[in-house]
mmCIF file of C-alpha atoms and ligand atoms in Angstrom:
data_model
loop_
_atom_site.group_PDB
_atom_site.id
_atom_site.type_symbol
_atom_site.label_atom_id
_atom_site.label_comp_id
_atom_site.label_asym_id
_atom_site.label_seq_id
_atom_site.Cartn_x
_atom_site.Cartn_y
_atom_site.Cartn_z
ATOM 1 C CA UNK A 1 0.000 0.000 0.000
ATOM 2 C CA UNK A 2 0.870 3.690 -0.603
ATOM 3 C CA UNK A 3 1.518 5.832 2.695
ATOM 4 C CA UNK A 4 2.477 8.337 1.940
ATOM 5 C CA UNK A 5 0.246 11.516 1.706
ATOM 6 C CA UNK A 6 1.470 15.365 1.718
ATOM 7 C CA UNK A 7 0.280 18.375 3.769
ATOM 8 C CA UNK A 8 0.649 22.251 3.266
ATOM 9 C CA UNK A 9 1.754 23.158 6.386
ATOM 10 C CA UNK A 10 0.813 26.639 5.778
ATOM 11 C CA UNK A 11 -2.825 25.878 5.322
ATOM 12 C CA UNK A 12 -3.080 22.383 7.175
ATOM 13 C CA UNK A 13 -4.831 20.869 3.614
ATOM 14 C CA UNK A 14 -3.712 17.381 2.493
ATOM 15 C CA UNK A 15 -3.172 16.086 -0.640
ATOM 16 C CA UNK A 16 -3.155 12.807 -2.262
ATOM 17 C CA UNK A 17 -5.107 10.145 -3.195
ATOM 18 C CA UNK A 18 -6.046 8.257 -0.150
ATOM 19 C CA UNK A 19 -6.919 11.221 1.603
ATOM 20 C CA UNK A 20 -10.832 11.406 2.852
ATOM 21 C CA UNK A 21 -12.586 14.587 3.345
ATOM 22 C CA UNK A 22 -15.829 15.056 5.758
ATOM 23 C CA UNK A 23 -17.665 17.944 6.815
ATOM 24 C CA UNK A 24 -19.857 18.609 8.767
ATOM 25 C CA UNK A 25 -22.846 21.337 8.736
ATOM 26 C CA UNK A 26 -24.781 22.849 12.108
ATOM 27 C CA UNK A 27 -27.866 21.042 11.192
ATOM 28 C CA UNK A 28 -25.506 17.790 12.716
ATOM 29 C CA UNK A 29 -24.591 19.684 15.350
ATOM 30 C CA UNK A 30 -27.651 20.443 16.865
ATOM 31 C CA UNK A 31 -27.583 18.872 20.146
ATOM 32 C CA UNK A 32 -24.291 20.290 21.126
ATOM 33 C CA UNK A 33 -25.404 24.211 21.565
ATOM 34 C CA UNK A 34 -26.763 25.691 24.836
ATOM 35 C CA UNK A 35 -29.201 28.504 23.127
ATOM 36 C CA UNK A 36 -31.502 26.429 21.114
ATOM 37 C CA UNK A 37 -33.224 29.458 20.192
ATOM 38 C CA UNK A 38 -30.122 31.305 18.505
ATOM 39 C CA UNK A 39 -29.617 27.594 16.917
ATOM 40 C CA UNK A 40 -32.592 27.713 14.753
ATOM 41 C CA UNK A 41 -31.820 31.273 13.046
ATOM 42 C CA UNK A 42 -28.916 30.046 11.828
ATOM 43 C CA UNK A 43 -28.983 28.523 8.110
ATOM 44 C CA UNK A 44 -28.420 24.891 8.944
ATOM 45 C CA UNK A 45 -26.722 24.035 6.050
ATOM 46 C CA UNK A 46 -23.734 25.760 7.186
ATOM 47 C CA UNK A 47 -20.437 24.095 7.173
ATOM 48 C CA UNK A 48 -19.079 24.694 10.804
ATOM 49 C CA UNK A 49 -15.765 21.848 9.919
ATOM 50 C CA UNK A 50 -14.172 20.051 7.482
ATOM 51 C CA UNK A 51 -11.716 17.372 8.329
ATOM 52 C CA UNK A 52 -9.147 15.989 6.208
ATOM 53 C CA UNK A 53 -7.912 12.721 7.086
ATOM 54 C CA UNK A 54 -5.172 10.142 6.284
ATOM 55 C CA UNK A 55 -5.731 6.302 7.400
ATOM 56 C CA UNK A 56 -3.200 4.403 5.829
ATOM 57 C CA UNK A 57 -4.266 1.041 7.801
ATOM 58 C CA UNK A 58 -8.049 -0.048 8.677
ATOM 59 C CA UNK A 59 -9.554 1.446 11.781
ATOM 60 C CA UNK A 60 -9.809 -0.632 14.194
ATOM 61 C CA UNK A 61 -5.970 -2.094 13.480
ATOM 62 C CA UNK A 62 -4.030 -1.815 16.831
ATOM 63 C CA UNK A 63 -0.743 -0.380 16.384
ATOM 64 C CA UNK A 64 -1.143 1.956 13.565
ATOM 65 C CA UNK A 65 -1.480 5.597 13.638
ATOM 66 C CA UNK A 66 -4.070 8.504 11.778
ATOM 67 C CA UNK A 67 -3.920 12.123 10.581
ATOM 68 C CA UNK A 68 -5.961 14.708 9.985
ATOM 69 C CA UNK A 69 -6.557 18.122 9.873
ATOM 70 C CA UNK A 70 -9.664 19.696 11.092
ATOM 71 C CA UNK A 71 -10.611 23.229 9.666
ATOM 72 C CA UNK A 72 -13.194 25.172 12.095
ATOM 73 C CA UNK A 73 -14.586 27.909 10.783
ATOM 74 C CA UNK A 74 -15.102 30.937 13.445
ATOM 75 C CA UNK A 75 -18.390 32.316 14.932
ATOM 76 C CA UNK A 76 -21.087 31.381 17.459
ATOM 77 C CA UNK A 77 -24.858 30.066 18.449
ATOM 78 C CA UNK A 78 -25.881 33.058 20.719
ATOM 79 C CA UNK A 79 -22.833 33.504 22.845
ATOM 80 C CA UNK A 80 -21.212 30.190 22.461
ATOM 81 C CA UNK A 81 -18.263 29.805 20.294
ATOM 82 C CA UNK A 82 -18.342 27.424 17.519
ATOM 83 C CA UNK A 83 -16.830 24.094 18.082
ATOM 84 C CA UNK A 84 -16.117 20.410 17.376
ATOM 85 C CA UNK A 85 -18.556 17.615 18.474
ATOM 86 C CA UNK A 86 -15.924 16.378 20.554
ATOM 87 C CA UNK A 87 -15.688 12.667 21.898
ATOM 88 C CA UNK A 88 -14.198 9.909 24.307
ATOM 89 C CA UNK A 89 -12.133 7.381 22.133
ATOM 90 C CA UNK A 90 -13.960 4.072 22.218
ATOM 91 C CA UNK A 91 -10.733 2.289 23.655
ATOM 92 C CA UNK A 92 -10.610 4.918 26.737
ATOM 93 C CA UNK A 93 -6.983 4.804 27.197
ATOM 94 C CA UNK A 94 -5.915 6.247 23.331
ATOM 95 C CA UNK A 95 -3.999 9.432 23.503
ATOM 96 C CA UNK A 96 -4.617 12.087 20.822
ATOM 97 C CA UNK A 97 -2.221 14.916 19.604
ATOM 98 C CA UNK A 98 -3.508 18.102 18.241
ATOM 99 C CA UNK A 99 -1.270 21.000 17.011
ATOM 100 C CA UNK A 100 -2.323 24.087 15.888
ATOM 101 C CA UNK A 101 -1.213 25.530 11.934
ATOM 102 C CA UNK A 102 -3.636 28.852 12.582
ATOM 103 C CA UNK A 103 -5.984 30.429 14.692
ATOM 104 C CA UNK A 104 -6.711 30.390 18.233
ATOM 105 C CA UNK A 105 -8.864 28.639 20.445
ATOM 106 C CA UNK A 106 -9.543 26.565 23.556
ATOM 107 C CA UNK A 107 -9.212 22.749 23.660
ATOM 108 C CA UNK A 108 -11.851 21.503 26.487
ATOM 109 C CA UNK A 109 -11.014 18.243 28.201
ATOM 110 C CA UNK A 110 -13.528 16.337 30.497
ATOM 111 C CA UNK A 111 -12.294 13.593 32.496
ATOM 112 C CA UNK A 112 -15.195 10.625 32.673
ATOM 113 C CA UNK A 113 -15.875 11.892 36.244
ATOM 114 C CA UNK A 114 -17.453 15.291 33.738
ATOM 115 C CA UNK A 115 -14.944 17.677 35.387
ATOM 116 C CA UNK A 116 -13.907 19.765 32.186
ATOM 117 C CA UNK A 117 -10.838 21.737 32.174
ATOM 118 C CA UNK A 118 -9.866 23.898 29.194
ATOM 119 C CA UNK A 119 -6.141 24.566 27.230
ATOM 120 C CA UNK A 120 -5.348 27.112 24.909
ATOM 121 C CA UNK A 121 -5.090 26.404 21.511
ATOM 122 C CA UNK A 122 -3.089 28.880 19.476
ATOM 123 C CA UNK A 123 -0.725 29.065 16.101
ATOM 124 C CA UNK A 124 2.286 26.696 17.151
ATOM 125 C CA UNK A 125 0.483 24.855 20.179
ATOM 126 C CA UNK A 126 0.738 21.232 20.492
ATOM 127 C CA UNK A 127 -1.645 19.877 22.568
ATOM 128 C CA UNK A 128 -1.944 16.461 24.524
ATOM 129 C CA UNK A 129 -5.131 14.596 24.701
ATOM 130 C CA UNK A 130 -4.372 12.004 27.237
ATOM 131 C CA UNK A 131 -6.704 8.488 27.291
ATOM 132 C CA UNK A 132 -9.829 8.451 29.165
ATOM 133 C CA UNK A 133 -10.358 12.539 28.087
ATOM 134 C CA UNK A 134 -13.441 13.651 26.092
ATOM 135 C CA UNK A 135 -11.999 16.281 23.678
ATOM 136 C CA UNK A 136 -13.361 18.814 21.585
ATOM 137 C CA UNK A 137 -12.204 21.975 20.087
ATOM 138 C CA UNK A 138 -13.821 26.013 20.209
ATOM 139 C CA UNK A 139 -12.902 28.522 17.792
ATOM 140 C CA UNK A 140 -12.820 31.695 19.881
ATOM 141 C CA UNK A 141 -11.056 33.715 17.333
ATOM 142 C CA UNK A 142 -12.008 35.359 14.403
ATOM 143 C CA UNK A 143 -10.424 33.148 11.262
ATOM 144 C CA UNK A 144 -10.592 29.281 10.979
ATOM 145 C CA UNK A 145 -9.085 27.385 13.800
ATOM 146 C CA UNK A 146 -6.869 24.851 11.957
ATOM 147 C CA UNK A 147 -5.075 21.892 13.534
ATOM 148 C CA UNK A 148 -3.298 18.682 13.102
ATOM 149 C CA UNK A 149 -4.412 15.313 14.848
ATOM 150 C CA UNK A 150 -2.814 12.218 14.991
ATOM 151 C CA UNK A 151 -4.125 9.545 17.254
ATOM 152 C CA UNK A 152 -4.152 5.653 17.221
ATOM 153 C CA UNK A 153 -6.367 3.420 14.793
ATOM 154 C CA UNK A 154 -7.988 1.432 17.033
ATOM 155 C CA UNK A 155 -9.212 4.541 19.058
ATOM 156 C CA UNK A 156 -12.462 4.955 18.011
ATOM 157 C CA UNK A 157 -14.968 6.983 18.798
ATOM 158 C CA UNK A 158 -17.887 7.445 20.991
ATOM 159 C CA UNK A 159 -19.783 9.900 20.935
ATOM 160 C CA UNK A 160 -23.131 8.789 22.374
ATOM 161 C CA UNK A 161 -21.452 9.922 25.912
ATOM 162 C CA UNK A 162 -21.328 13.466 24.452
ATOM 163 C CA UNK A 163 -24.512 13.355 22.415
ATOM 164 C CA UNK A 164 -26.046 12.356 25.577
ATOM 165 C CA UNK A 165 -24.616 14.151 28.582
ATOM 166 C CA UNK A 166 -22.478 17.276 26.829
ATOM 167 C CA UNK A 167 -19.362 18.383 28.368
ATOM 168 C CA UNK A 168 -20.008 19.492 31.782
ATOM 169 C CA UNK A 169 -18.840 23.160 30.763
ATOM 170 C CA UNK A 170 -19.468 25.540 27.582
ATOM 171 C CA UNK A 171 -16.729 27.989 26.224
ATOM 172 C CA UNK A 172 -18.651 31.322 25.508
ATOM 173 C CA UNK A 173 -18.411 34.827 25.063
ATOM 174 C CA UNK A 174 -17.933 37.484 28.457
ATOM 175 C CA UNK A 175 -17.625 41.081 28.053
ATOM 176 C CA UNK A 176 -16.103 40.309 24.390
ATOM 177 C CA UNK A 177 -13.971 37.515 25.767
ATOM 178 C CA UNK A 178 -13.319 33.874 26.052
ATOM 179 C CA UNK A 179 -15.059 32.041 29.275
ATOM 180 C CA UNK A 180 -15.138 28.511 30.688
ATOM 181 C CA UNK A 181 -18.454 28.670 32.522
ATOM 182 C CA UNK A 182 -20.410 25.357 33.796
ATOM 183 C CA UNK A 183 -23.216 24.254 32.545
ATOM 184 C CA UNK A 184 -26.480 24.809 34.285
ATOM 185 C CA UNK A 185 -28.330 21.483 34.210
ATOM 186 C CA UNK A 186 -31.767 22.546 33.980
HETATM 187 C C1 M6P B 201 -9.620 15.672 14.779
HETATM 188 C C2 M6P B 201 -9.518 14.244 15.244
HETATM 189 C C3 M6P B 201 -10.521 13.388 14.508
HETATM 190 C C4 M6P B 201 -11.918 13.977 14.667
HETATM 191 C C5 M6P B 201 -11.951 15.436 14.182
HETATM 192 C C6 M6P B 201 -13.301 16.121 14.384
HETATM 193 O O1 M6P B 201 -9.193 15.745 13.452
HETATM 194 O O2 M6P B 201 -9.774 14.159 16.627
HETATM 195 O O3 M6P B 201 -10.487 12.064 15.015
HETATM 196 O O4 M6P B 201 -12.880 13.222 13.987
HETATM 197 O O5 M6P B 201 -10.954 16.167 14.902
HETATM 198 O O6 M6P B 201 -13.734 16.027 15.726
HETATM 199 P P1 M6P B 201 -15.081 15.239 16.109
HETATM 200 O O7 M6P B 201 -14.851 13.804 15.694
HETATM 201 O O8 M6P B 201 -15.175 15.394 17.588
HETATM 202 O O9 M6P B 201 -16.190 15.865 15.358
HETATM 203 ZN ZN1 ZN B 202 -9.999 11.777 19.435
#
């Protein structure tokens, strides 16, 4: 097999032919956003993130390793800042890297206790995910938050967890700036 792959590092885009590209638009994001109200007066078809992605071996194989590159486009649903789905890995003890190209933003980590903690994410950051962390990204600047990932191919994902419980704290906007606050469980 072919593995090799190339990426621009000054945009984060990768090119060759086994390279997959998702997006995905706000409509699939739905459940994620604290102000339902400010959720529906935004066009759904939206693209909030593209990923592209490089997996050179068949998910699920221990041992091997993916890439991608997410590209997160800035803005917000009411007062909360655009961001990832986020997820646990499947196998709870796979590691993630993520390291930023461009941008700025926060990285919020939630432990499967649902304390959160956030990191900052900016141009030359690279970022730890360590196992048993949900993880998910928030654009609080004002151009696309683009990063690097690599993590292992028998990770996984789940993100039923998320879907179901959220991330026990929301990165939105204070007095024109960035804050963790928790989430009020209503
Ligand atoms: C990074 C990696 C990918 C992930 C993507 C989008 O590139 O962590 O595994 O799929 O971000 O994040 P999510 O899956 O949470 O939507
Ligand atoms: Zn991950």
């Amino acid at each position: 097999m072919n593995s090799i792959i190339h990426i621009d590092w000054n945009t984060g885009r990768l090119f060759g032919p086994q390279v997959q590209h998702s997006e995905k638009k706000l409509k699939e994001l739905a459940h994620i956003f604290h102000d339902q109200t400010a959720f529906s007066a935004l066009p759904g078809d939206d693209v909030i993130y593209r990923v592209d992605s490089f997996k050179p071996v068949t998910a699920g194989t221990e041992g091997g390793l993916f890439w991608g590159t997410t590209f997160l486009e800035p803005g917000k649903v009411g007062d909360e800042y655009f961001m990832t789905a986020g997820h646990f890995h499947h196998v709870r003890n796979r590691a993630e890297y993520y390291a930023v190209i461009e941008g700025e933003g926060a990285l919020l980590l939630m432990d499967e206790s649902g304390k959160t903690h956030a990191e900052a994410m900016q141009k030359g950051s690279i970022n730890y995910i360590p196992g048993y962390m949900a993880h998910r990204a928030v654009n609080t600047g004002n151009v696309p938050l683009v990063f690097v990932a690599s993590w292992p191919s028998d990770a996984g994902y789940d993100y039923e967890t998320i879907a179901h419980d959220g991330f026990s704290a929301l990165m939105v906007e204070r007095d024109g700036k960035p804050a963790l606050i928790e989430r009020s469980r209503a």
